[in-house]
Coordinates of C-alpha atoms in Angstrom, one line a residue:
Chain A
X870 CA -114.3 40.5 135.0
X871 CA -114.1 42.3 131.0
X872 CA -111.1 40.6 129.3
X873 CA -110.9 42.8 126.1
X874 CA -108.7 41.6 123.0
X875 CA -107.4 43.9 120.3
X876 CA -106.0 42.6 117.1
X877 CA -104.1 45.2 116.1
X878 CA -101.5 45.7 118.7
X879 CA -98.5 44.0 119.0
X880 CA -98.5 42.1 121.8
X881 CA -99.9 38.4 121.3
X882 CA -103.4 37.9 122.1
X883 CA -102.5 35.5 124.9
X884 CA -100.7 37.9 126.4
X885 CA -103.2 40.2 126.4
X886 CA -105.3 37.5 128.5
X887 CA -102.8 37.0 130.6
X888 CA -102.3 40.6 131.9
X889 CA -105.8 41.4 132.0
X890 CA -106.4 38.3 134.6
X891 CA -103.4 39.2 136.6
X892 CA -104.4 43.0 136.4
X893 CA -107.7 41.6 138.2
X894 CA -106.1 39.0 140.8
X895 CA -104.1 42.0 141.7
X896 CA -106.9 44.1 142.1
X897 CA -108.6 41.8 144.3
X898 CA -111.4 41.8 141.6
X899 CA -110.9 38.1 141.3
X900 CA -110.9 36.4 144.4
X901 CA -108.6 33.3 145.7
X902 CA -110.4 30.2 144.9
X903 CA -112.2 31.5 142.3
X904 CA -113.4 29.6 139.4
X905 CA -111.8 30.7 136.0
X906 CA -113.7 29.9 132.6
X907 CA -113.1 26.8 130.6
X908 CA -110.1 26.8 128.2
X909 CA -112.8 26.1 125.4
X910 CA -115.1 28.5 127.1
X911 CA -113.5 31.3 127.0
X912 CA -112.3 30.7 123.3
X913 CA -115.6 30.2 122.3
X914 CA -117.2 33.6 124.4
X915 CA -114.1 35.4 123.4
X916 CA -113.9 33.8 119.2
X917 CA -110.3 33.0 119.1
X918 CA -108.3 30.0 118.9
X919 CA -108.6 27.4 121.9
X920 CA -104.4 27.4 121.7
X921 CA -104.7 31.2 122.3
X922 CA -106.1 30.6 125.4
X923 CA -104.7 27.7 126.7
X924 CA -101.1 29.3 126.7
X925 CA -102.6 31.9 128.5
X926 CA -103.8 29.9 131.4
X927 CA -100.5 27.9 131.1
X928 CA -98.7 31.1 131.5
X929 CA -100.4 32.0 134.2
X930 CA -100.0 29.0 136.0
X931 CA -96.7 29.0 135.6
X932 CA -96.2 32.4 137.1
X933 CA -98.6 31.5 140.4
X934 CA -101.7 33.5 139.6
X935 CA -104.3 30.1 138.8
X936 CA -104.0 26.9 139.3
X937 CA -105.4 23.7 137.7
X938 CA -107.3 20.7 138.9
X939 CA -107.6 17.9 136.0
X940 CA -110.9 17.5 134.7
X941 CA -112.2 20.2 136.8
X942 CA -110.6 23.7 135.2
X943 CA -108.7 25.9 137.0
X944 CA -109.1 28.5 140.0
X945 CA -107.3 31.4 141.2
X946 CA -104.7 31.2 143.2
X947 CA -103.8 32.5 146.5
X948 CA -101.4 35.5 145.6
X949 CA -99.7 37.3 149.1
X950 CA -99.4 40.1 149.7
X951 CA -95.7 40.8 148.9
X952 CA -96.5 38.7 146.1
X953 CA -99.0 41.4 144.7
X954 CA -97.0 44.2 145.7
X955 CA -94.3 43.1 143.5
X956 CA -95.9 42.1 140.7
X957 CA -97.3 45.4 140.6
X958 CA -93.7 47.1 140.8
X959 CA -92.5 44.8 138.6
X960 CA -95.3 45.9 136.0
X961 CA -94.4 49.7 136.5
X962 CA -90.6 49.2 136.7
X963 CA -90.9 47.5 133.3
X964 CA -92.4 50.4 131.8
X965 CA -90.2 53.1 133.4
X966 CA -86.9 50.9 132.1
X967 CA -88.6 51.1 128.5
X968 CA -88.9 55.3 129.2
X969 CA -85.3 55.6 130.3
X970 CA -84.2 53.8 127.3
X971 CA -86.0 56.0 125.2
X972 CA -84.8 58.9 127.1
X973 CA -81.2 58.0 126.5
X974 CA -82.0 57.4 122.8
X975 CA -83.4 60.7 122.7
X976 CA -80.8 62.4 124.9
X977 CA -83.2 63.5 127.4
X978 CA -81.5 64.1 130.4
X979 CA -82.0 62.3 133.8
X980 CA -83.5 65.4 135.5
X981 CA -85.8 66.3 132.8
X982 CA -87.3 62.7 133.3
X983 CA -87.6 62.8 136.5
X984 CA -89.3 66.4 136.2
X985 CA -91.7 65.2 133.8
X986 CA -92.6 61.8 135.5
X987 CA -93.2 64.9 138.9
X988 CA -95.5 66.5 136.1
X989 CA -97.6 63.3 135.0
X990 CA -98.3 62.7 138.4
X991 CA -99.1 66.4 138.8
X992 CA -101.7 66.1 135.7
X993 CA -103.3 63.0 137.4
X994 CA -103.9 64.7 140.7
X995 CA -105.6 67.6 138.8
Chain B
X428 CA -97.6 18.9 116.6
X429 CA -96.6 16.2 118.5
X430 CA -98.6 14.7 120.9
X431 CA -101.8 15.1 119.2
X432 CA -105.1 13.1 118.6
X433 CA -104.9 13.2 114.3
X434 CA -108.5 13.7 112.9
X435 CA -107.1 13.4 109.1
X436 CA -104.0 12.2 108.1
X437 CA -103.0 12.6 104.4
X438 CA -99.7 10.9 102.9
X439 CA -98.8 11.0 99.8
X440 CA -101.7 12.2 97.8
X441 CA -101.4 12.7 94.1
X442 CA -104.2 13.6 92.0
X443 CA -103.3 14.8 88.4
X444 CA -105.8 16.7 86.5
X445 CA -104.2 18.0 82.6
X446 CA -104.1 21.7 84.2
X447 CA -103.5 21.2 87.9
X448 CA -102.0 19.0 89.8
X449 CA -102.1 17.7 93.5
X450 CA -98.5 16.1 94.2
X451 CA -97.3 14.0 96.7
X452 CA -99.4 15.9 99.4
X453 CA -98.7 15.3 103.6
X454 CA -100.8 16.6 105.9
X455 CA -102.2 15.8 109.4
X456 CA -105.4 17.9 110.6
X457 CA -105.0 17.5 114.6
X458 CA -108.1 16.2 116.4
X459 CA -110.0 19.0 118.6
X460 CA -109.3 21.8 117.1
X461 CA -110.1 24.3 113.6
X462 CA -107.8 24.0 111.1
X463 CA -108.1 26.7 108.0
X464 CA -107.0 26.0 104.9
X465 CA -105.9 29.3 103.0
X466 CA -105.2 30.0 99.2
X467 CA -106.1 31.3 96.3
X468 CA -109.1 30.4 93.6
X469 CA -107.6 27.1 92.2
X470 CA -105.0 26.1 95.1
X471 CA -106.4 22.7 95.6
X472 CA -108.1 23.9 98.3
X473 CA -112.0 22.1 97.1
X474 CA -110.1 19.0 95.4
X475 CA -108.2 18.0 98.7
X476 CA -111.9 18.3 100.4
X477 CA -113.2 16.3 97.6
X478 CA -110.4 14.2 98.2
X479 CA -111.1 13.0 101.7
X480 CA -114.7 12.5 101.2
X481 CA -113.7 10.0 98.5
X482 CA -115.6 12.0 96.0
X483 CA -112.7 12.2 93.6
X484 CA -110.2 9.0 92.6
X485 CA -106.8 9.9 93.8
X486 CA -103.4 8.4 94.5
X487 CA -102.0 7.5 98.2
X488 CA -103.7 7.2 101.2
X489 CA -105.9 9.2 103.7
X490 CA -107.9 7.8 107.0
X491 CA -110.0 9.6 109.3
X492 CA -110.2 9.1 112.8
X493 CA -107.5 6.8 112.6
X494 CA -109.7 4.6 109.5
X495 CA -108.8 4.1 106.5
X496 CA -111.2 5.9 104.1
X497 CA -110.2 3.4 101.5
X498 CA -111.6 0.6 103.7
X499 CA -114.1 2.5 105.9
X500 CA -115.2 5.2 103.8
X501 CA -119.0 4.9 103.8
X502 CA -119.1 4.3 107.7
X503 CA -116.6 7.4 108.4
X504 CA -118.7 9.6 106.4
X505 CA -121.8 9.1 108.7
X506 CA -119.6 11.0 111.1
X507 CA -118.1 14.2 108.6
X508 CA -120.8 16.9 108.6
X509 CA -120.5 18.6 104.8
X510 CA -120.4 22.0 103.5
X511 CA -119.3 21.2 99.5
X512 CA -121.3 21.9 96.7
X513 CA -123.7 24.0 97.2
X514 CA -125.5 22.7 93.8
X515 CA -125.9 19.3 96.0
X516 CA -129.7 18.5 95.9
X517 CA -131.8 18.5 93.2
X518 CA -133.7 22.6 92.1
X519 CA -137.1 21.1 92.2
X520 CA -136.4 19.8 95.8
X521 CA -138.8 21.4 98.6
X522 CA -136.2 22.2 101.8
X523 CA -138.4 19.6 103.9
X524 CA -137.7 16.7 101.2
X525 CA -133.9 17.8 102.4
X526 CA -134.1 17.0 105.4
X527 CA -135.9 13.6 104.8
X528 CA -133.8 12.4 102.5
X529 CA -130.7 13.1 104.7
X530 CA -132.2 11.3 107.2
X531 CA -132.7 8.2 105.7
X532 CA -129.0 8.9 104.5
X533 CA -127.6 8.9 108.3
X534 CA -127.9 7.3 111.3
X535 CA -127.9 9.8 113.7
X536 CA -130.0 11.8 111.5
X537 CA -132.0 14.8 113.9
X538 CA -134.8 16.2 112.5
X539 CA -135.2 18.5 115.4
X540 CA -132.0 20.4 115.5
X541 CA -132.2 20.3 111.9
X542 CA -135.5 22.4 112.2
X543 CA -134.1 24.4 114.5
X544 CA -131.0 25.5 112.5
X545 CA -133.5 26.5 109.4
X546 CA -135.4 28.5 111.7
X547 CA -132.1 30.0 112.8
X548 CA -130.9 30.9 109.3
X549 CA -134.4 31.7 108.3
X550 CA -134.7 28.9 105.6
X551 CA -138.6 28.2 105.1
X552 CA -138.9 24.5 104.8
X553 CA -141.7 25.2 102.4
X554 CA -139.7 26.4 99.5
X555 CA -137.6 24.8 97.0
X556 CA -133.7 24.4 96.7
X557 CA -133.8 26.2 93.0
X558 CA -135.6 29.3 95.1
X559 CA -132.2 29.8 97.8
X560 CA -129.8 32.3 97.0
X561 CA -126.7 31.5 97.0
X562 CA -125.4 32.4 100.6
X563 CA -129.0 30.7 102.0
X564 CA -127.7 27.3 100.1
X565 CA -124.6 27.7 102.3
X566 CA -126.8 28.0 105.5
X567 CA -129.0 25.2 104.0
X568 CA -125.8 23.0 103.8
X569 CA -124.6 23.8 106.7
X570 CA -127.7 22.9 109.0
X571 CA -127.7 19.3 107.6
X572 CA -124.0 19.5 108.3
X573 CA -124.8 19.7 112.0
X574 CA -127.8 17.8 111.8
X575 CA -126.5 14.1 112.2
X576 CA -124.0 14.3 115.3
X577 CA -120.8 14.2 113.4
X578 CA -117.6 14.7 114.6
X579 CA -115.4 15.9 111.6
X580 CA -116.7 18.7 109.7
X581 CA -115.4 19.3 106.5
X582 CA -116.3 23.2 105.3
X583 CA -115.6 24.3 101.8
X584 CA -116.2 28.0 102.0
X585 CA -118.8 27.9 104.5
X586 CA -119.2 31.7 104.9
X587 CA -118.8 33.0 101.0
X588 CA -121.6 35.0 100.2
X589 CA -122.9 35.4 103.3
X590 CA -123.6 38.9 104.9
X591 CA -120.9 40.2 107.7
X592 CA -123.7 39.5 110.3
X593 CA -124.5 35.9 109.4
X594 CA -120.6 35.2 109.0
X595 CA -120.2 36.2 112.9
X596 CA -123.3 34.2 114.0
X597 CA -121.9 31.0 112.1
X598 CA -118.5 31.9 113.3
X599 CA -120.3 31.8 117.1
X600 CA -121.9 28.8 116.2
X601 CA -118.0 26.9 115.1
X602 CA -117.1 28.3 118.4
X603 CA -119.5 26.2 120.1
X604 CA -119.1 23.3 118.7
X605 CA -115.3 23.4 119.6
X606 CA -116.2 23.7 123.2
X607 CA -116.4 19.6 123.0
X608 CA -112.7 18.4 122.5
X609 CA -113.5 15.8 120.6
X610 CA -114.9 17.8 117.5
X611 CA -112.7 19.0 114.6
X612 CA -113.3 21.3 111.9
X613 CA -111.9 21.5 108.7
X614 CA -112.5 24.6 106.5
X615 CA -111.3 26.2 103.7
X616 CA -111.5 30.0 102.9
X617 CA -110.1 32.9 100.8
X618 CA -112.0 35.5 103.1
X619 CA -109.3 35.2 105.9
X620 CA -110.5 37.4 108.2
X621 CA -113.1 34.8 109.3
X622 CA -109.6 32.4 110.5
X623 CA -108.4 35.3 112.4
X624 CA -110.9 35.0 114.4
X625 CA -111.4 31.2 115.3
X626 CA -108.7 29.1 113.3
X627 CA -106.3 27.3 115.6
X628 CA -104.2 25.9 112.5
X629 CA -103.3 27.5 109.5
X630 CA -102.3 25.7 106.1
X631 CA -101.6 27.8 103.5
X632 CA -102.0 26.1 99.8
X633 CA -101.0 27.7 96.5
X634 CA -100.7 25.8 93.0
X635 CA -101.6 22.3 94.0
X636 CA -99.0 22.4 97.3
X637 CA -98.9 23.5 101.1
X638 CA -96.8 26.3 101.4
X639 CA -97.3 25.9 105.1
X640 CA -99.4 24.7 108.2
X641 CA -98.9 26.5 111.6
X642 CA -100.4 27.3 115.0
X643 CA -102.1 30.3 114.2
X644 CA -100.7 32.6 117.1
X645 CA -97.4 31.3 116.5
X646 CA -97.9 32.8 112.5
X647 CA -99.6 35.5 113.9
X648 CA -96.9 36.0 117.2
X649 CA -93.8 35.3 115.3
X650 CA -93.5 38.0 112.5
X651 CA -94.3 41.4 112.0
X652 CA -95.3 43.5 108.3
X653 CA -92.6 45.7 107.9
X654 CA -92.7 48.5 105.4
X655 CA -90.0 51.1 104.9
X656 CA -89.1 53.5 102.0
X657 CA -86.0 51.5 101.0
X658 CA -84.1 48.3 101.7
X659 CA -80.4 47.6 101.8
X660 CA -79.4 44.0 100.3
X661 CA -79.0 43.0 103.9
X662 CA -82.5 44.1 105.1
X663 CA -84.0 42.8 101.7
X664 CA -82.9 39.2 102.2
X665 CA -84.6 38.6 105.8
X666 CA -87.9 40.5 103.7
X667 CA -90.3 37.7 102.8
X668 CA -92.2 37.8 100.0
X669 CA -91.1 41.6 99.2
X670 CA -93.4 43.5 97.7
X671 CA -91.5 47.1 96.1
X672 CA -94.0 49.4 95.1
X673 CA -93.5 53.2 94.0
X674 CA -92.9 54.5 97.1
X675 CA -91.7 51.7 99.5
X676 CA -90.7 48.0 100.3
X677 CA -93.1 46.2 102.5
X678 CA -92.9 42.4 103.5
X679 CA -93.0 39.8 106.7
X680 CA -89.9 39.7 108.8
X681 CA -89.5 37.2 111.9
X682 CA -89.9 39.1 115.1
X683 CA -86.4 38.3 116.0
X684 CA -85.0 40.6 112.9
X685 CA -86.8 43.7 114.0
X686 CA -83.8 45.1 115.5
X687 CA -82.4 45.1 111.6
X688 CA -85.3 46.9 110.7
X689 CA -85.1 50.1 113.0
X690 CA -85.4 52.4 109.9
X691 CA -89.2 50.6 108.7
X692 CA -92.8 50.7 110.6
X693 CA -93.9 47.2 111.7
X694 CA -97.5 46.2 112.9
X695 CA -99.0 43.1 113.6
X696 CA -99.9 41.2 110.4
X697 CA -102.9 39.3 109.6
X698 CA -103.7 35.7 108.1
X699 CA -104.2 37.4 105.3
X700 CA -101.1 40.0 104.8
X701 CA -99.2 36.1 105.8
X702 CA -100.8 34.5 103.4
X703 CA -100.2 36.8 100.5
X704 CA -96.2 37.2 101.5
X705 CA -95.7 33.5 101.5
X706 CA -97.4 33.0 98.4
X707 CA -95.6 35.8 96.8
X708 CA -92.0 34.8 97.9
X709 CA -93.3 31.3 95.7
X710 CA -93.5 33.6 93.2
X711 CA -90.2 35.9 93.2
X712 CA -88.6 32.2 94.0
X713 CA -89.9 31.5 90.6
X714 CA -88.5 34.1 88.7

């Protein structure tokens, strides 16, 4: 697993962490029962603060994707299926809610999104 | 910080020089963690340092560890690895005498790992103290510093002068040592880039005070630069430390007033963009 950190976006580092783990729980690149690195560990490999990543883990402990066994460190969970499937969604929904508002700001219409979301996915397939 | 191991706790210190002035300082440097202290030339930043290690007479009390340093100085201090004056040992020293000095000095004095860290830094135990540049003092420091098991280390500008390679390898080596729980370092710093990378705390000193100490993320999390060509009184009032320049405003604003600010750019500040607007609203408080 590559967890990669920029300091000059917006979002938090933590955060950061925290999607790139899901992103590879999801994926199935990480594996249920897996062991995670140390809080300290992972500081230290990745230079930045020990809080940093602590409130990562904690975040994603919270949502269901590791779990934590005192003195031991922490493992990842078992996601379901469903589970996965949603989170996915709930990752691309986010971002499409974040286009329409734009869209609306702009005064794009509602067909002209939908035609050029058709056309993105018409650029991928290319 | 509640819930917290403290490594130092300062209350009350007061140290009065005719220029400058340390008054009625309070400050508690959590156990486990790196805590950066931030300012500029002549903040207090080396005479709070100087403090703790009892090297200067001051007013009110500090312990370490939970001691007194009043009472327990001497055998705290076998604990505090030491980056300070780098004008510490004697010119016509040889870099071997160093070492055996220090280790009749402490207890759990290694002559090994001290070896091993010259080697590291490329220090040849041959040579004299007067024949180190500047930055290789630092390095020589900085070896004893981690030579004698300590627990607290107390870091006054541990990377000035040092090349932007030797900086990240000592930076890897703080890292390290903060992967046992039990360690805390202390350090102070104007080149702030180094505590955006490992800092966990943040205290920010300017003219003999602490502006402020904070989790780093939540500094780093919880506002945004914003620059703009103009502000309206409204916008200029949640601006802190406003800087207007010939073609724009710029200053920090709390994430939470970005919706105000719809008509500036805002990024993602650093310690040191922070540091510079705190100090700076001190300043246009002042006038």
């Amino acid at each position: 697993m590559h967890i990669v950190i920029s300091n000059t976006i917006e979002a938090p580092i933590y955060l950061q962490i925290v999607n790139q783990i899901k992103a590879a729980v999801l994926s199935g690149e990480l594996r249920e029962g897996e062991g995670l690195p140390s809080i300290r560990g992972l500081a230290a490999a990745l230079k930045i603060s020990v809080i940093t990543t602590k409130r990562a883990y904690e975040e994603l402990e919270k949502e269901g994707f590791i779990f934590s066994r005192a003195g031991k460190g922490s493992y990842v969970a078992a996601v379901s299926k469903g589970f996965a499937e949603q989170s996915r969604q709930k990752e691309v929904l986010e971002h499409l809610q974040e286009a329409v508002r734009l869209a609306k700001l702009m005064g794009v219409k509602k067909e002209e999104v939908q035609a050029l979301l058709t056309s993105c996915y018409q650029e991928e397939e290319r | 910080m509640r819930d917290m191991i403290t490594a130092v706790s300062i209350k009350n210190l007061t140290k009065v020089y005719n220029n400058f002035s340390l008054e009625n300082l309070q400050l508690e440097i959590p156990r486990g963690y790196v805590t950066g202290i931030v300012g500029r030339n002549g903040a207090g930043k080396t005479t709070l340092m100087k403090a703790i290690l009892s090297m200067i007479r001051y007013d009110g009390e500090i312990s370490v560890m939970g001691e007194s340093m009043q009472e327990q100085g001497a055998e705290i201090k076998q604990k505090i690895g030491v980056v300070l004056d780098p004008d510490g040992y004697a010119g016509d020293m040889r870099i071997r005498d160093v070492g055996k000095m220090l280790g009749k000095l402490y207890r759990y004095w290694d002559t090994d790992t001290y070896q091993k860290y010259l080697q590291t830094f490329g220090i040849d135990e041959k040579k004299k103290v007067s024949e180190l540049s500047k930055g290789m003092r630092v390095k020589l420091d900085l070896a004893a510093a981690l030579s004698h098991q300590a627990d607290l280390f107390i870091l006054d500008e541990p990377t000035a002068g040092l090349d932007p390679m030797v900086r990240d390898e000592i930076l890897s080596l703080f890292a390290n040592i903060m992967q046992d729980e039990t360690k805390t370092i202390l350090l102070s710093t104007h080149i702030t880039s180094d505590l955006d990378k490992i800092a966990d705390y943040i205290v920010v000193m300017e003219d003999g005070r602490i502006l402020m100490q904070q989790a780093r993320d939540t500094l780093l999390d919880e506002y945004l630069l914003a620059k703009g060509g103009e502000a309206t009184s409204a916008q200029a009032q949640k601006l802190i430390g406003m800087e207007k320049g010939r073609f724009g405003v710029s200053g920090l604003i709390a994430k939470s007033d970005k919706p105000m600010f719809n008509d500036f750019v805002t990024e993602r500040p650093n310690v040191e963009e922070i540091m510079k607007y705190f100090i700076r609203r001190e300043e246009n408080d002042d006038l």
